Amino acid sequence: MSLTTIYWRVLKQLGPEARLGVVLALANVALAGAQFAEPVLFGRIVDMLSKAQATGVPPTWESLLPLIGAWVLFGLFTIGAGVLIALHADRLSHRRRLATMADYFEHVLTLPMLFHGQTHSGRILKVMIDGAGSMAWLWLSFFREHCAAFVLLVVLLPASLIINWQLGLMLLLLLILFSLLTAGVLHKTETMQGAVEAYNSQLAEHASDALGNVPVIQSFTRIDKEARALRSISDQLLAAQIPVLSWWALAAVATRASATLTVLAIFLLGTWLNLNGKASVGEIVTFMALATMLVGRMEQAVGFVNSLFMQGPKLAEFFDIMDTVPAVRDRSDAPDLGDVKGEVTLKDVSFSYDGKRAAVQDISIHVKPGERIALVGSTGSGKSTTLGLLFRAFDPQSGSVKIDGIDIRDVSLVSLRRHIGVVFQEPMLFARSIEENLRVGRPDATDAEIQDAIDRAQAADFIQREPDGLHTLVGERGRSLSGGERQRLSIARALLKNPPILILDEATSALDAGTERKLQVALDEVMKGRTTFVIAHRLATVRNADRILVFERGHIVEQGTFEQLVKQGGLFAALAKAQFMDKIAES
């Protein structure tokens, strides 16, 4: 993505503030015109005074007053317009920075789990903060300074040819020369800066990864190794950054030197032209002031391009993520699913994560409302993928998934997921209070309903032991709680949602045997009257299922009740025998 494209996209991110941006840009054009007019008027005043001195006829106030008045008015306008532009530019950049972060955050939450599985959360967070911050700086600097600078350089500088074409041409050629120098530095360092940003992302990923696994680092005495690894990345980052900084330091020195060279060249040429009667003293003064002002603006422009170049890779990463299209999204005018009875039908469903190997293939299932279905099989056999298709974590490449006869791709995601409760194998909690975590699926739940869900999930005992009860903060990812406590909260959260379709993905895997037995009784009660899908490796937990589906390599190879599958002597019977050590025949 070129810098021009990035810059244009940054300006497009103004969104609802675009009208204010246009006003600020027009104000900058007026400001540039006023700044250009000041030295021109001053030169005219000098010419009038020098002419009067040469003729010995002093000028009158009547003749000087219009020029002096215009000069003063332009000066006052420059001050006032500069203050107002800076004030509104500041406010606009801060508003849009926060709005852009919110848009990015919302967009990332819609991206499929495949994206989140492949992209480190530390990088996602870094890109959000860096990208929004870079855009805020670009908006602020553009509207506060650089818009006027570019107008002066691109539009008004050629207009100086009208005043004196020789001096104007000299000024134009010198500034073109310095622009080419800047372009050369840009070309030289473009690839280098991309490598720098790659190391920055690597640094953020490593730090986030380490901070998310502090218990592991401490218990395996890896503090020194992790710190050394971070320092190693920092050294690589510095080694990549130093050449870039050196080139831009050279460009900065050359730009500063250009101020002296330009003023000197204009003065020498102006003196020669004056001696030959081709330039007045006022024109020399005008071009000296223009040269000083324009070289200053050139320095600003170079600084801006330098900063834009440095921020370019960060912004490119930001837009790359923003351009990632959610694999699952609503169709236009998708209706609400409405009331759900719980009938589920998967017909000839196939899905592949990488487009090479099928995770599930030709899966067909029909589940009646209220039926309890268990999915068993080895890791990677397609159980979780099948149920992920049910709540549209991803869509099938072929086949259809229907609830109550309605294709779930034809209804809104919100209404679909509102009717499905999921208890994941890994308890996922926010770093918030217990109550806030429970209300995730049902914010309007009453205190009595919350307590009922807690009781049914066998979570009341440990919550009562907490000093702050339901207001206890559970820490990042619920780390202040044990694995079993986190899972019981996760189950209570799903029960509170009270959905017609419930998915239990190894819901009791983190519980001790005693708690699991208690919770299984509660779950048996809760599953009555609602369609339930249970993924379990411990076959004892699915003994009461209405039907068991046995998965292998993405296919359903067996299905039936517990007793039927044992009698068949197939894959399920082998799994059962391995778990129950031949005692299954006695049960």
XYZ file of C-alpha atoms in Angstrom:
587
model
C 0.000 0.000 0.000
C 1.643 3.272 -1.167
C 2.004 6.282 1.123
C -0.373 8.248 -1.096
C -3.024 5.538 -0.759
C -2.506 5.341 3.001
C -2.765 9.120 3.356
C -5.949 9.241 1.291
C -7.504 6.480 3.376
C -6.574 8.308 6.567
C -8.442 11.382 5.327
C -11.433 9.187 4.389
C -11.526 7.952 7.987
C -12.830 11.391 8.986
C -16.297 9.964 8.338
C -18.992 12.213 9.844
C -16.340 14.867 10.520
C -15.528 15.158 6.801
C -17.529 18.403 6.471
C -15.509 20.011 9.255
C -12.372 18.699 7.543
C -13.368 20.437 4.299
C -13.992 23.683 6.202
C -10.582 23.424 7.856
C -8.938 22.697 4.500
C -10.582 25.780 2.927
C -9.528 27.825 5.944
C -5.969 26.613 5.344
C -6.176 27.753 1.719
C -7.245 31.204 2.922
C -4.479 31.153 5.530
C -1.889 30.218 2.890
C -3.115 33.084 0.711
C -2.796 35.532 3.597
C 0.696 34.283 4.431
C 1.720 34.687 0.787
C 0.211 38.180 0.634
C 2.158 39.491 3.636
C 5.652 39.517 2.042
C 4.200 40.772 -1.267
C 2.571 43.752 0.474
C 5.698 44.373 2.520
C 7.767 44.442 -0.697
C 5.365 46.953 -2.219
C 5.715 49.190 0.845
C 9.524 48.944 0.624
C 9.389 49.811 -3.090
C 7.232 52.846 -2.372
C 9.605 54.038 0.357
C 12.771 53.428 -1.697
C 11.255 55.180 -4.711
C 10.340 58.146 -2.537
C 13.890 58.221 -1.188
C 15.336 58.134 -4.683
C 13.118 60.967 -5.951
C 13.336 62.989 -2.783
C 9.529 63.163 -2.614
C 8.315 61.731 0.720
C 5.266 59.426 0.446
C 1.983 60.502 1.950
C 0.062 58.539 4.550
C -2.824 58.438 2.117
C -0.720 56.453 -0.353
C 0.877 54.201 2.291
C -2.203 53.562 4.416
C -3.983 51.109 2.059
C -0.889 48.904 1.779
C -0.045 49.105 5.484
C -3.687 48.490 6.433
C -3.921 45.467 4.143
C -0.612 44.162 5.508
C -1.839 44.535 9.107
C -5.202 42.947 8.310
C -3.566 39.960 6.637
C -1.262 39.600 9.632
C -4.166 39.680 12.099
C -6.125 37.248 9.921
C -3.139 34.881 9.895
C -2.978 34.917 13.703
C -6.725 34.514 14.240
C -7.206 31.877 11.551
C -4.206 29.934 12.843
C -5.646 29.830 16.384
C -9.119 28.739 15.251
C -7.752 26.105 12.869
C -5.469 24.658 15.553
C -8.288 24.573 18.109
C -10.754 22.753 15.861
C -8.051 20.475 14.429
C -7.150 19.353 17.975
C -10.752 18.546 18.829
C -11.400 16.796 15.524
C -8.312 14.573 15.790
C -9.111 13.460 19.346
C -12.761 12.716 18.527
C -11.863 10.721 15.430
C -9.058 8.842 17.203
C -11.500 7.458 19.765
C -14.176 6.799 17.130
C -11.665 4.987 14.913
C -10.537 2.812 17.822
C -14.163 1.930 18.534
C -14.792 1.068 14.855
C -11.674 -1.103 14.745
C -12.596 -2.838 18.008
C -16.111 -3.607 16.785
C -14.778 -4.844 13.444
C -12.231 -7.167 15.064
C -14.957 -8.702 17.240
C -16.857 -9.675 14.078
C -13.890 -11.468 12.511
C -13.981 -15.270 12.491
C -12.261 -17.433 15.088
C -9.874 -18.571 12.361
C -8.509 -15.007 12.161
C -8.132 -14.778 15.939
C -6.490 -18.190 16.005
C -3.849 -17.011 13.531
C -3.358 -13.440 14.798
C -1.858 -12.737 18.202
C -4.044 -10.629 20.495
C -1.001 -8.529 21.429
C -0.540 -7.582 17.786
C -4.239 -6.796 17.370
C -4.127 -4.447 20.369
C -0.878 -2.805 19.217
C -2.278 -2.205 15.742
C -5.408 -0.584 17.214
C -3.491 1.801 19.484
C -0.707 2.618 17.012
C -3.011 2.978 14.028
C -5.527 5.263 15.745
C -2.719 7.321 17.302
C -0.961 7.714 13.955
C -4.156 8.832 12.261
C -4.856 11.365 15.003
C -1.388 12.828 14.524
C -1.844 12.997 10.735
C -5.214 14.741 11.000
C -3.885 17.194 13.561
C -0.679 18.043 11.687
C -2.400 18.229 8.305
C -5.131 20.636 9.345
C -2.977 22.627 11.747
C 0.102 23.170 9.555
C 0.696 21.013 6.522
C -2.387 21.754 4.468
C -1.363 25.432 4.335
C 2.240 24.398 3.660
C 1.252 22.281 0.663
C -0.992 25.035 -0.728
C 1.890 27.499 -0.469
C 4.359 25.113 -2.090
C 2.167 23.681 -4.827
C -0.135 26.571 -5.753
C 1.244 29.908 -4.576
C 4.946 29.276 -5.214
C 4.398 29.195 -9.006
C 2.398 32.411 -8.600
C 5.624 34.118 -7.516
C 6.679 33.940 -11.170
C 4.194 36.743 -11.834
C 6.038 39.084 -9.450
C 9.479 38.399 -10.923
C 9.956 35.385 -13.134
C 13.742 35.168 -12.677
C 13.598 35.153 -8.871
C 10.467 32.990 -8.908
C 12.148 30.445 -11.194
C 15.234 30.322 -8.961
C 13.063 29.721 -5.896
C 11.025 27.063 -7.698
C 14.094 25.175 -8.959
C 15.761 25.136 -5.542
C 12.663 23.789 -3.825
C 12.214 21.139 -6.532
C 15.823 20.079 -5.905
C 15.189 19.678 -2.183
C 11.962 17.766 -2.924
C 13.882 15.298 -5.086
C 16.356 14.819 -2.252
C 13.497 13.939 0.103
C 11.977 11.557 -2.451
C 15.356 9.821 -2.757
C 15.548 9.283 0.994
C 11.983 7.938 0.961
C 12.817 5.447 -1.758
C 16.009 4.385 0.012
C 14.367 3.688 3.365
C 10.897 2.402 2.383
C 11.713 -1.318 2.692
C 13.810 -0.728 5.811
C 10.896 0.825 7.698
C 8.661 -2.128 6.871
C 11.184 -4.412 8.576
C 11.249 -2.068 11.581
C 7.486 -2.333 12.009
C 7.641 -6.114 11.694
C 10.040 -6.165 14.662
C 7.729 -3.807 16.564
C 4.847 -6.258 16.075
C 7.067 -9.153 17.111
C 8.035 -7.242 20.248
C 4.385 -6.628 21.156
C 3.437 -10.267 20.516
C 6.293 -11.610 22.638
C 5.576 -9.249 25.531
C 1.832 -10.005 25.459
C 2.492 -13.743 25.233
C 4.826 -13.657 28.226
C 2.538 -11.490 30.357
C -0.339 -13.872 29.628
C 1.681 -16.826 30.924
C 3.407 -15.450 34.017
C 2.579 -18.529 36.172
C 4.240 -20.800 33.604
C 7.274 -18.528 33.312
C 7.755 -18.381 37.071
C 7.160 -22.086 37.720
C 9.551 -23.140 34.939
C 12.126 -20.463 35.949
C 12.084 -18.850 32.525
C 12.228 -15.208 33.629
C 15.815 -14.708 32.418
C 15.188 -16.534 29.120
C 12.045 -14.556 28.346
C 13.773 -11.281 29.242
C 16.748 -12.183 27.030
C 14.419 -13.066 24.176
C 12.729 -9.668 24.474
C 16.105 -7.895 24.538
C 17.155 -9.864 21.466
C 14.095 -8.632 19.552
C 14.828 -5.092 20.803
C 18.393 -5.342 19.489
C 17.138 -6.519 16.091
C 14.623 -3.672 16.065
C 17.322 -1.137 16.867
C 19.655 -2.557 14.215
C 16.909 -2.166 11.621
C 15.882 1.305 12.829
C 19.336 2.976 12.988
C 19.935 3.067 9.187
C 16.490 4.590 8.664
C 17.147 7.246 11.290
C 20.560 7.989 9.761
C 19.098 8.610 6.326
C 16.409 10.887 7.706
C 18.959 12.743 9.842
C 20.876 13.407 6.627
C 17.703 14.653 4.960
C 16.949 16.924 7.927
C 20.446 18.444 7.808
C 20.171 18.983 4.055
C 16.786 20.649 4.484
C 18.167 23.035 7.110
C 21.122 23.798 4.892
C 18.684 24.563 2.092
C 17.364 27.548 4.037
C 20.763 29.243 4.028
C 21.506 28.286 0.421
C 18.123 29.450 -0.846
C 18.234 32.822 0.910
C 21.824 33.354 -0.263
C 20.967 32.413 -3.859
C 17.904 34.682 -3.904
C 19.906 37.585 -2.454
C 22.771 37.210 -4.946
C 20.453 36.831 -7.943
C 18.245 39.666 -6.729
C 21.244 41.976 -6.304
C 22.466 41.183 -9.817
C 18.984 41.758 -11.252
C 18.666 45.029 -9.331
C 22.011 46.265 -10.648
C 20.780 45.491 -14.151
C 17.430 47.170 -13.592
C 15.458 43.888 -13.666
C 14.345 43.719 -10.022
C 13.370 46.340 -7.481
C 14.522 46.426 -3.866
C 10.950 45.567 -2.812
C 10.953 42.480 -5.025
C 14.230 41.352 -3.468
C 12.748 41.865 0.005
C 9.587 40.021 -1.066
C 11.509 37.013 -2.358
C 13.825 36.970 0.635
C 10.743 36.741 2.879
C 9.096 34.213 0.552
C 12.253 32.112 0.490
C 12.511 32.104 4.273
C 8.828 31.259 4.654
C 8.730 28.600 1.932
C 11.909 26.884 3.070
C 10.392 26.778 6.544
C 7.303 25.229 5.015
C 9.504 22.818 3.107
C 11.074 21.752 6.404
C 7.576 21.203 7.784
C 6.610 19.214 4.687
C 9.749 17.089 4.936
C 9.080 16.492 8.624
C 5.514 15.546 7.785
C 6.560 13.159 5.010
C 9.170 11.686 7.359
C 6.545 11.086 10.037
C 4.056 9.761 7.480
C 6.726 7.392 6.237
C 7.493 6.216 9.770
C 3.795 5.729 10.523
C 3.069 4.158 7.116
C 3.662 0.504 8.085
C 1.565 0.943 11.243
C -1.276 2.412 9.218
C -0.907 -0.297 6.563
C -1.304 -2.953 9.286
C -4.348 -1.108 10.619
C -6.025 -0.990 7.207
C -5.078 -4.597 6.442
C -7.081 -5.715 9.468
C -9.915 -3.297 8.694
C -10.007 -4.728 5.152
C -10.334 -8.278 6.458
C -13.863 -9.275 5.557
C -15.784 -11.251 8.209
C -16.372 -14.745 6.902
C -19.760 -14.716 8.620
C -22.004 -11.679 8.305
C -25.671 -10.803 7.964
C -27.316 -10.713 4.601
C -29.013 -7.467 3.690
C -32.251 -7.000 5.610
C -31.837 -10.355 7.392
C -34.957 -10.950 9.539
C -35.090 -11.979 13.191
C -35.214 -15.722 13.804
C -38.245 -15.319 16.053
C -39.349 -17.859 18.633
C -37.429 -21.127 18.461
C -38.765 -24.595 19.220
C -35.362 -26.243 18.865
C -35.539 -28.424 15.757
C -32.063 -28.619 14.164
C -31.220 -30.028 10.733
C -27.803 -30.317 9.113
C -27.957 -31.605 5.542
C -24.876 -32.655 3.556
C -22.702 -30.151 5.439
C -18.996 -29.887 4.604
C -16.410 -27.419 5.878
C -12.643 -26.986 5.589
C -10.459 -24.517 7.489
C -7.655 -24.398 4.950
C -9.437 -25.440 1.753
C -7.308 -28.594 1.557
C -8.481 -31.030 4.208
C -12.134 -31.316 5.191
C -12.800 -30.774 8.908
C -16.294 -32.224 8.427
C -17.701 -33.769 5.270
C -21.240 -34.642 4.200
C -22.663 -34.402 7.732
C -26.424 -34.913 7.950
C -28.243 -34.753 11.284
C -31.873 -34.211 12.204
C -32.603 -33.335 15.831
C -36.100 -32.999 17.255
C -36.975 -30.232 19.724
C -35.857 -31.173 23.220
C -33.683 -34.037 22.061
C -30.332 -34.620 23.782
C -27.517 -35.388 21.339
C -23.989 -36.429 22.332
C -20.970 -36.100 20.041
C -17.983 -38.327 20.752
C -14.794 -39.162 18.947
C -11.082 -38.497 19.039
C -9.597 -34.999 19.082
C -9.847 -33.411 15.633
C -12.633 -35.700 14.444
C -15.000 -32.775 13.715
C -17.220 -32.536 16.801
C -16.538 -28.909 17.752
C -16.492 -27.845 14.104
C -19.969 -29.297 13.589
C -21.402 -27.378 16.523
C -19.476 -24.244 15.496
C -21.464 -24.353 12.276
C -24.663 -24.380 14.323
C -24.059 -20.938 15.873
C -22.244 -19.667 12.769
C -18.720 -19.427 14.078
C -18.213 -20.138 10.371
C -20.462 -21.124 7.476
C -20.306 -24.434 5.584
C -18.784 -24.518 2.123
C -21.643 -26.803 1.068
C -24.887 -28.034 2.544
C -27.230 -26.211 4.908
C -27.893 -25.770 8.613
C -31.493 -25.098 9.601
C -33.289 -24.305 12.851
C -37.030 -24.932 12.796
C -36.749 -25.329 9.034
C -35.109 -21.914 8.494
C -31.620 -21.676 6.995
C -29.564 -19.897 9.660
C -27.731 -17.876 6.959
C -31.015 -16.145 6.153
C -31.548 -14.684 9.636
C -29.608 -12.132 11.662
C -26.623 -13.348 13.648
C -27.827 -11.606 16.786
C -31.190 -13.350 16.767
C -29.572 -16.721 16.009
C -27.029 -16.550 18.796
C -29.596 -15.177 21.221
C -31.299 -18.596 21.116
C -28.137 -20.661 21.579
C -26.179 -21.033 24.792
C -22.596 -22.319 24.668
C -20.399 -23.602 27.472
C -16.912 -23.904 26.033
C -14.302 -26.441 27.054
C -12.025 -23.610 28.198
C -13.888 -21.301 30.606
C -13.780 -17.789 29.180
C -14.352 -15.028 31.712
C -13.852 -11.275 31.604
C -11.677 -9.442 34.114
C -14.832 -8.106 35.747
C -17.055 -9.031 38.659
C -18.778 -12.395 38.968
C -22.147 -10.732 38.459
C -21.022 -8.928 35.297
C -19.735 -12.206 33.891
C -23.061 -13.892 34.587
C -25.055 -11.083 32.966
C -23.102 -11.315 29.692
C -25.857 -13.270 27.941
C -28.773 -11.684 29.768
C -28.135 -8.171 31.144
C -31.736 -7.747 32.350
C -31.784 -10.869 34.549
C -33.233 -10.406 38.042
C -31.278 -11.141 41.216
C -33.506 -14.166 41.842
C -32.781 -15.560 38.358
C -29.055 -15.066 38.877
C -29.164 -16.867 42.190
C -31.178 -19.718 40.668
C -28.584 -20.169 37.883
C -25.792 -20.124 40.475
C -27.515 -22.763 42.577
C -28.192 -25.031 39.608
C -24.585 -24.733 38.465
C -23.326 -25.742 41.933
C -21.480 -22.391 42.198
C -23.118 -20.968 45.345
C -20.602 -22.412 47.788
C -17.447 -20.759 46.412
C -19.210 -17.445 45.663
C -20.370 -17.240 49.269
C -16.796 -17.744 50.412
C -15.655 -14.666 48.491
C -15.563 -11.490 50.664
C -17.384 -9.435 48.015
C -19.711 -12.192 46.835
C -21.116 -11.465 43.388
C -19.108 -8.235 43.231
C -15.800 -10.111 43.444
C -13.436 -9.331 40.571
C -12.203 -12.548 38.979
C -9.027 -11.164 37.370
C -7.820 -11.492 33.803
C -9.502 -14.538 32.223
C -10.805 -15.442 35.686
C -7.364 -16.362 36.996
C -8.245 -15.658 40.619
C -10.596 -18.677 40.485
C -9.794 -22.353 40.120
C -10.508 -24.160 36.841
C -13.587 -25.815 38.316
C -14.903 -22.521 39.692
C -14.434 -20.821 36.342
C -16.290 -23.619 34.571
C -19.188 -23.507 37.029
C -19.545 -19.753 36.377
C -19.467 -20.463 32.660
C -22.262 -23.013 33.064
C -24.275 -20.650 35.272
C -23.912 -17.965 32.595
C -25.380 -20.299 29.975
C -28.192 -21.378 32.298
C -29.070 -17.752 33.027
C -29.393 -17.093 29.323
C -31.993 -19.906 29.265
C -31.717 -20.647 25.528
C -33.867 -23.190 23.665
C -30.664 -24.727 22.243
C -27.738 -25.541 24.521
C -24.214 -26.609 23.539
C -21.945 -28.163 26.163
C -18.402 -28.522 24.844
C -16.677 -30.668 27.490
C -18.538 -28.554 30.053
C -17.546 -30.693 33.037
C -13.971 -31.458 32.033
C -12.452 -29.036 34.565
C -14.465 -30.290 37.537
C -13.523 -32.785 40.227
C -15.444 -36.042 40.352
C -17.687 -35.002 43.268
C -18.672 -31.637 41.749
C -19.130 -33.239 38.343
C -21.649 -35.728 39.758
C -23.605 -32.904 41.428
C -23.502 -30.773 38.329
C -24.515 -33.625 36.076
C -27.743 -34.015 38.065
C -28.380 -30.264 37.645
C -27.564 -30.407 33.939
C -29.880 -33.378 33.422
C -32.679 -31.265 34.883
C -31.745 -28.195 32.871
C -31.517 -30.114 29.581
C -35.129 -31.245 29.847
C -37.350 -29.442 27.354
C -34.474 -27.906 25.362
C -32.387 -29.197 22.477
C -28.955 -30.027 23.827
C -25.690 -30.968 22.167
C -23.009 -32.443 24.398
C -19.387 -32.983 23.391
C -17.662 -35.324 25.803
C -14.588 -37.495 25.947
C -15.711 -39.114 29.208
C -18.366 -41.444 27.914
C -20.012 -41.816 31.345
C -21.299 -38.234 31.004
C -23.295 -39.032 27.843
C -24.898 -42.253 28.997
C -28.349 -40.689 29.216
C -28.212 -39.046 25.781
C -31.137 -39.741 23.452
C -28.658 -40.329 20.651
C -24.878 -40.518 20.389
C -23.063 -39.515 17.190
C -19.610 -41.036 16.777
C -17.209 -38.919 14.697
C -14.077 -40.009 12.906
C -12.073 -37.904 10.436
C -14.939 -35.514 9.817
C -17.590 -38.177 9.252
C -20.357 -39.636 11.416
C -19.462 -43.311 11.446
C -21.926 -44.571 14.076
C -25.033 -43.319 15.834
C -27.508 -44.691 18.345
C -28.107 -44.941 22.080
C -25.374 -45.882 24.500
C -26.540 -49.489 24.741
C -27.062 -49.846 20.981
C -23.569 -48.640 20.176
C -21.962 -50.907 22.749
C -23.768 -53.907 21.268
C -22.613 -52.992 17.757
C -19.031 -53.629 18.808
C -17.691 -50.815 16.635
C -15.609 -47.730 17.318
C -17.776 -46.510 20.221
C -17.609 -49.914 21.896
C -13.814 -49.828 21.598
C -13.712 -46.367 23.170
C -16.025 -47.484 25.956
C -13.976 -50.578 26.602
C -10.797 -48.526 26.824
C -12.378 -46.144 29.354
C -14.252 -48.615 31.505
C -11.655 -51.393 31.466
C -14.054 -54.130 30.356
C -16.538 -53.294 33.123
C -18.964 -51.870 30.605
C -20.463 -55.324 30.096
C -21.459 -55.434 33.745
C -23.275 -52.079 33.700
